[in-house]
Coordinates of C-alpha atoms in Angstrom, one line a residue:
M248 CA -52.1 -6.0 -7.2
K249 CA -50.5 -1.6 -6.3
T250 CA -51.0 -2.5 -3.0
R251 CA -48.0 -5.0 -3.5
M252 CA -46.3 -3.2 -6.1
K253 CA -45.7 -0.6 -3.4
T254 CA -44.7 -2.7 -0.8
M255 CA -42.4 -3.8 -2.7
L256 CA -40.8 -0.8 -3.9
M257 CA -40.8 0.6 -0.2
S258 CA -38.9 -2.5 0.7
L259 CA -36.9 -1.7 -1.8
L260 CA -36.3 1.5 -1.5
I261 CA -35.4 0.4 2.9
C262 CA -33.0 -1.9 1.5
S263 CA -30.9 0.4 -0.1
A264 CA -31.1 2.8 2.3
C265 CA -29.6 0.1 5.2
C266 CA -26.9 -0.5 2.3
A267 CA -26.3 2.6 1.7
Q268 CA -25.3 3.5 5.6
H269 CA -22.7 1.0 5.8
V270 CA -20.9 1.7 2.3
K271 CA -17.3 3.0 3.8
L272 CA -15.4 4.8 1.9
R273 CA -11.9 4.8 2.2
P274 CA -9.6 8.4 3.3
S275 CA -8.3 10.3 0.3
F276 CA -5.5 13.2 -0.3
P277 CA -6.8 15.8 -2.0
G278 CA -6.9 15.3 -6.2
G279 CA -6.5 11.8 -6.0
Y280 CA -3.3 9.3 -5.8
K281 CA -1.1 11.2 -8.8
A282 CA -1.5 14.5 -6.4
L283 CA -0.5 12.4 -3.6
Q284 CA 2.7 11.2 -5.6
E285 CA 3.2 14.6 -7.2
F286 CA 3.8 16.5 -3.3
I287 CA 5.8 13.4 -2.0
E288 CA 7.9 14.0 -4.5
K289 CA 8.0 17.9 -4.4
E290 CA 8.9 17.5 -1.0
K291 CA 10.9 15.0 -0.7
K292 CA 14.9 15.9 0.9
Y293 CA 17.6 13.4 0.3
P294 CA 19.1 14.1 4.0
D295 CA 22.9 14.0 3.7
E296 CA 23.6 11.3 6.2
A297 CA 21.6 8.6 3.8
L298 CA 23.3 10.0 0.9
K299 CA 26.9 9.7 2.1
K300 CA 25.9 5.9 3.4
R301 CA 24.4 5.4 0.4
E302 CA 21.4 4.1 1.8
A303 CA 18.3 3.9 -0.1
G304 CA 15.1 1.3 0.1
T305 CA 11.3 2.3 1.2
V306 CA 9.7 3.3 4.1
Y307 CA 6.2 2.6 5.1
V308 CA 4.1 5.2 7.4
V309 CA 1.4 4.3 9.2
F310 CA -0.9 7.1 10.4
T311 CA -4.8 8.1 11.2
V312 CA -7.3 10.4 9.2
D313 CA -9.5 11.8 11.6
T314 CA -13.1 13.1 11.0
L315 CA -11.6 16.3 10.1
G316 CA -9.0 15.0 7.5
N317 CA -6.2 15.7 9.9
V318 CA -2.8 13.1 9.2
V319 CA -2.6 12.1 13.2
H320 CA -0.1 9.7 15.3
P321 CA 1.7 8.9 11.7
K322 CA 4.6 6.3 12.7
V323 CA 7.2 4.0 10.5
A324 CA 5.8 0.6 9.8
T325 CA 8.7 -0.7 8.2
S326 CA 12.5 1.0 8.8
V327 CA 15.2 1.8 5.7
S328 CA 17.3 3.9 7.8
P329 CA 17.2 6.6 11.0
S330 CA 17.4 9.5 8.6
L331 CA 15.3 8.2 5.7
D332 CA 12.5 7.1 8.6
R333 CA 13.3 11.0 9.8
E334 CA 12.5 12.6 6.2
A335 CA 9.5 10.3 5.5
L336 CA 7.8 10.9 8.7
R337 CA 8.8 15.0 8.5
I338 CA 6.8 14.6 4.5
V339 CA 3.9 13.0 6.4
R340 CA 3.4 15.4 9.0
K341 CA 3.6 17.9 6.7
M342 CA 0.7 17.0 4.1
P343 CA -2.6 19.0 4.2
K344 CA -5.7 18.1 5.4
W345 CA -7.0 14.8 3.7
I346 CA -10.6 14.2 2.5
P347 CA -11.7 11.8 5.7
A348 CA -13.4 8.2 5.1
K349 CA -17.1 8.0 5.3
E350 CA -19.0 5.1 7.1
G351 CA -22.5 6.1 5.1
N352 CA -22.8 9.8 5.6
K353 CA -20.7 10.0 8.7
N354 CA -17.3 10.9 8.5
I355 CA -15.0 8.1 10.7
N356 CA -11.6 8.0 11.7
M357 CA -9.5 5.2 9.9
D358 CA -5.9 4.2 9.2
F359 CA -3.8 4.9 6.1
T360 CA -0.3 3.2 5.0
L361 CA 1.8 5.6 2.5
I362 CA 4.7 3.9 1.1
I363 CA 7.6 6.9 0.2
R364 CA 10.5 5.3 -2.1
F365 CA 14.3 6.7 -1.6
S366 CA 16.7 5.8 -4.7
A367 CA 19.9 7.6 -3.8
P368 CA 21.0 10.1 -7.0
P369 CA 24.3 8.7 -8.9
L370 CA 27.5 10.4 -7.5
P371 CA 28.8 13.3 -9.5
L372 CA 31.6 12.7 -11.7
D373 CA 34.9 13.4 -10.6
P374 CA 37.1 15.7 -13.0
E375 CA 39.1 13.2 -14.0
E376 CA 36.1 10.5 -15.1
H377 CA 34.5 13.8 -16.7
V378 CA 37.3 14.1 -18.8
I379 CA 37.3 10.6 -20.0
R380 CA 33.6 10.8 -20.3
M381 CA 34.1 13.3 -22.9
K382 CA 36.7 11.7 -24.8
C383 CA 34.9 8.5 -25.2
N384 CA 31.2 8.5 -25.8
N385 CA 30.8 5.3 -25.2
L386 CA 32.7 4.9 -22.4
P387 CA 29.7 5.5 -19.9
E388 CA 27.2 2.6 -21.6
E389 CA 30.4 0.4 -21.5
L390 CA 31.4 0.9 -17.8
E391 CA 27.7 0.6 -16.5
A392 CA 26.4 -3.1 -15.7
P393 CA 24.0 -3.8 -18.4
A394 CA 20.3 -4.8 -17.0
D395 CA 19.8 -8.9 -15.8
T396 CA 16.7 -10.5 -17.1
N397 CA 17.3 -13.1 -15.0
K398 CA 17.7 -11.2 -11.4
I399 CA 14.9 -9.3 -9.1
Y400 CA 15.8 -5.7 -8.4
D401 CA 14.9 -3.6 -6.0
V402 CA 15.7 -0.3 -7.1
V403 CA 15.5 0.5 -11.2
D404 CA 15.4 3.1 -13.0
T405 CA 11.2 3.1 -13.9
Y406 CA 9.5 1.5 -11.1
P407 CA 6.3 -1.3 -11.9
S408 CA 3.2 0.9 -11.7
F409 CA -0.5 -0.5 -11.7
Q410 CA -2.9 0.4 -14.8
G411 CA -5.6 1.9 -12.8
D412 CA -6.2 2.8 -9.0
L413 CA -4.9 0.2 -7.0
M414 CA -6.8 1.6 -4.0
T415 CA -10.3 1.2 -6.4
Y416 CA -9.4 -2.2 -7.4
L417 CA -8.1 -3.4 -3.9
Y418 CA -11.6 -1.6 -2.7
N419 CA -13.5 -3.5 -4.9
E420 CA -12.4 -7.2 -5.1
T421 CA -11.6 -8.2 -1.8
R422 CA -14.5 -10.1 0.1
Y423 CA -14.7 -10.8 3.8
P424 CA -14.3 -14.0 4.1
A425 CA -18.0 -16.3 5.3
I426 CA -16.2 -18.0 8.1
A427 CA -15.6 -14.1 9.6
E428 CA -19.2 -13.3 9.2
G429 CA -20.7 -12.2 12.6
T430 CA -17.0 -11.5 14.5
S431 CA -15.3 -8.5 14.9
A432 CA -12.4 -9.5 12.7
E433 CA -10.8 -6.9 10.8
G434 CA -7.3 -4.7 9.8
H435 CA -4.5 -4.4 7.2
A436 CA -1.8 -6.9 5.5
I437 CA 1.9 -5.7 3.9
V438 CA 2.1 -7.8 0.7
R439 CA 5.5 -8.3 -1.3
F440 CA 5.4 -9.3 -4.9
V441 CA 7.6 -9.7 -8.1
V442 CA 6.1 -7.7 -11.1
E443 CA 7.3 -9.6 -14.3
R444 CA 8.9 -8.5 -17.2
D445 CA 5.5 -8.9 -18.9
G446 CA 3.8 -7.3 -16.2
S447 CA 2.3 -10.5 -14.4
I448 CA 2.7 -11.0 -11.0
S449 CA 5.0 -13.9 -9.2
H450 CA 6.2 -14.5 -5.2
V451 CA 3.5 -13.1 -3.7
K452 CA 4.3 -13.1 0.2
L453 CA 2.6 -11.6 3.4
I454 CA 5.6 -8.9 5.0
R455 CA 2.9 -8.2 8.0
S456 CA -0.2 -10.6 8.2
L457 CA -3.9 -10.5 9.7
A458 CA -3.2 -13.4 11.6
S459 CA -0.1 -12.3 13.1
S460 CA -0.6 -8.9 14.1
Y461 CA -4.1 -8.5 14.8
A462 CA -4.8 -11.9 16.9
I463 CA -6.8 -11.2 20.4
P464 CA -4.3 -13.6 22.9
I465 CA -6.5 -16.5 24.8
I466 CA -5.9 -16.1 28.7
D467 CA -7.6 -18.3 31.8
S468 CA -9.1 -14.9 32.7
M469 CA -11.5 -15.0 30.2
T470 CA -15.1 -15.6 30.7
A471 CA -15.9 -18.5 28.6
E472 CA -18.2 -16.4 26.3
Y473 CA -15.2 -13.7 25.2
R474 CA -12.9 -16.8 25.0
Q475 CA -15.4 -18.5 22.4
K476 CA -15.5 -15.0 20.7
A477 CA -12.2 -14.6 20.6
E478 CA -11.7 -17.5 19.3
A479 CA -13.9 -16.8 16.4
H480 CA -12.1 -13.7 15.5
N481 CA -9.0 -15.4 15.2
K482 CA -10.4 -18.2 13.4
A483 CA -11.3 -15.5 10.9
L484 CA -7.8 -13.9 10.0
Q485 CA -6.4 -16.4 8.2
P486 CA -9.0 -16.6 5.6
M487 CA -8.3 -13.0 5.3
D488 CA -4.5 -13.3 4.6
D489 CA -5.5 -15.8 1.7
E490 CA -7.9 -13.7 0.4
V491 CA -5.7 -10.6 0.7
V492 CA -3.1 -12.6 -1.5
R493 CA -5.9 -14.4 -3.8
V494 CA -6.8 -10.7 -4.7
I495 CA -3.3 -9.4 -5.3
K496 CA -2.7 -13.0 -7.5
A497 CA -6.1 -11.9 -9.5
M498 CA -4.2 -8.5 -10.4
P499 CA -4.5 -7.8 -14.3
K500 CA -0.8 -7.0 -15.6
W501 CA 1.0 -4.2 -14.3
N502 CA 3.4 -1.8 -16.2
P503 CA 6.7 -3.3 -15.9
G504 CA 9.7 -1.7 -14.1
K505 CA 13.4 -0.9 -16.4
Y506 CA 16.7 -1.0 -15.7
H507 CA 18.8 0.4 -18.1
G508 CA 16.4 0.4 -20.7
E509 CA 15.3 -3.1 -20.3
F510 CA 12.1 -4.3 -18.7
V511 CA 13.0 -6.4 -15.7
R512 CA 11.6 -8.3 -12.6
V513 CA 10.9 -6.0 -9.7
W514 CA 10.2 -6.6 -6.0
N515 CA 7.5 -4.3 -5.5
V516 CA 6.3 -3.7 -1.5
A517 CA 3.0 -2.6 -1.7
P518 CA 0.6 -1.5 1.1
I519 CA -2.6 -3.1 1.2
P520 CA -4.8 -1.3 2.9
V521 CA -7.4 -3.4 3.1
S522 CA -10.7 -2.7 5.8
F523 CA -12.3 -6.3 6.5
K524 CA -15.6 -5.0 7.9
V525 CA -19.0 -7.0 8.7
H526 CA -22.0 -5.5 6.8
L527 CA -24.6 -5.1 9.0
K528 CA -28.0 -6.6 7.5

């Protein structure tokens, strides 16, 4: 009996050790997500060119955090304008070293997608308008367009926010599709969705899908074995896209966005840095 118990205990320890070796932790900014957002806001400088043209929007920057925590190979994945793209890249290149990703006890290189939002500041009042506002306190509210509760906004006063750590939620809730077991299929997707007035999620759409971004081209010169592997790899990508959409739709309610003091519907374009990785048995 004692021998059997020792054998079972040893098996559990070996199993735990094997599983631990393949646990993957994503790269993180020193101090966490809040510190990252504070760094971006502190460093952000609205370019004069973008200000003159009243350009605004969200720039997506993809980069790699290497095994030493260095941010390398930053590039714009989704562009707004040349001047805002340059500013987003400047901010990323100025970042301090990150805490590198890990697989087990080993540091690994891993890609990360960062969103940087730009909202053009309000235009300064001309002297004549300033005098009018000084004389009539109610006029500013009358001049401002009221919030439209049916409209889906891109730019608002207060953006929607996830209640908790979004990256942790995505990491814990995403499931590797069974059809992908035994393939090398993995990658990232970018999702666009609407945060409704009550914080619920709707209009979930893939802006960048795994099926379109990570498919292996099938060419005549492939060997039969490699073709079979490539076809299995490509077949696994669509279920991964479906899984990303499922996870987004299943999210708990967000803190809704506000415009002129009213809860409104807001498009939220969020990078979904989900890494689908086969866990070795």
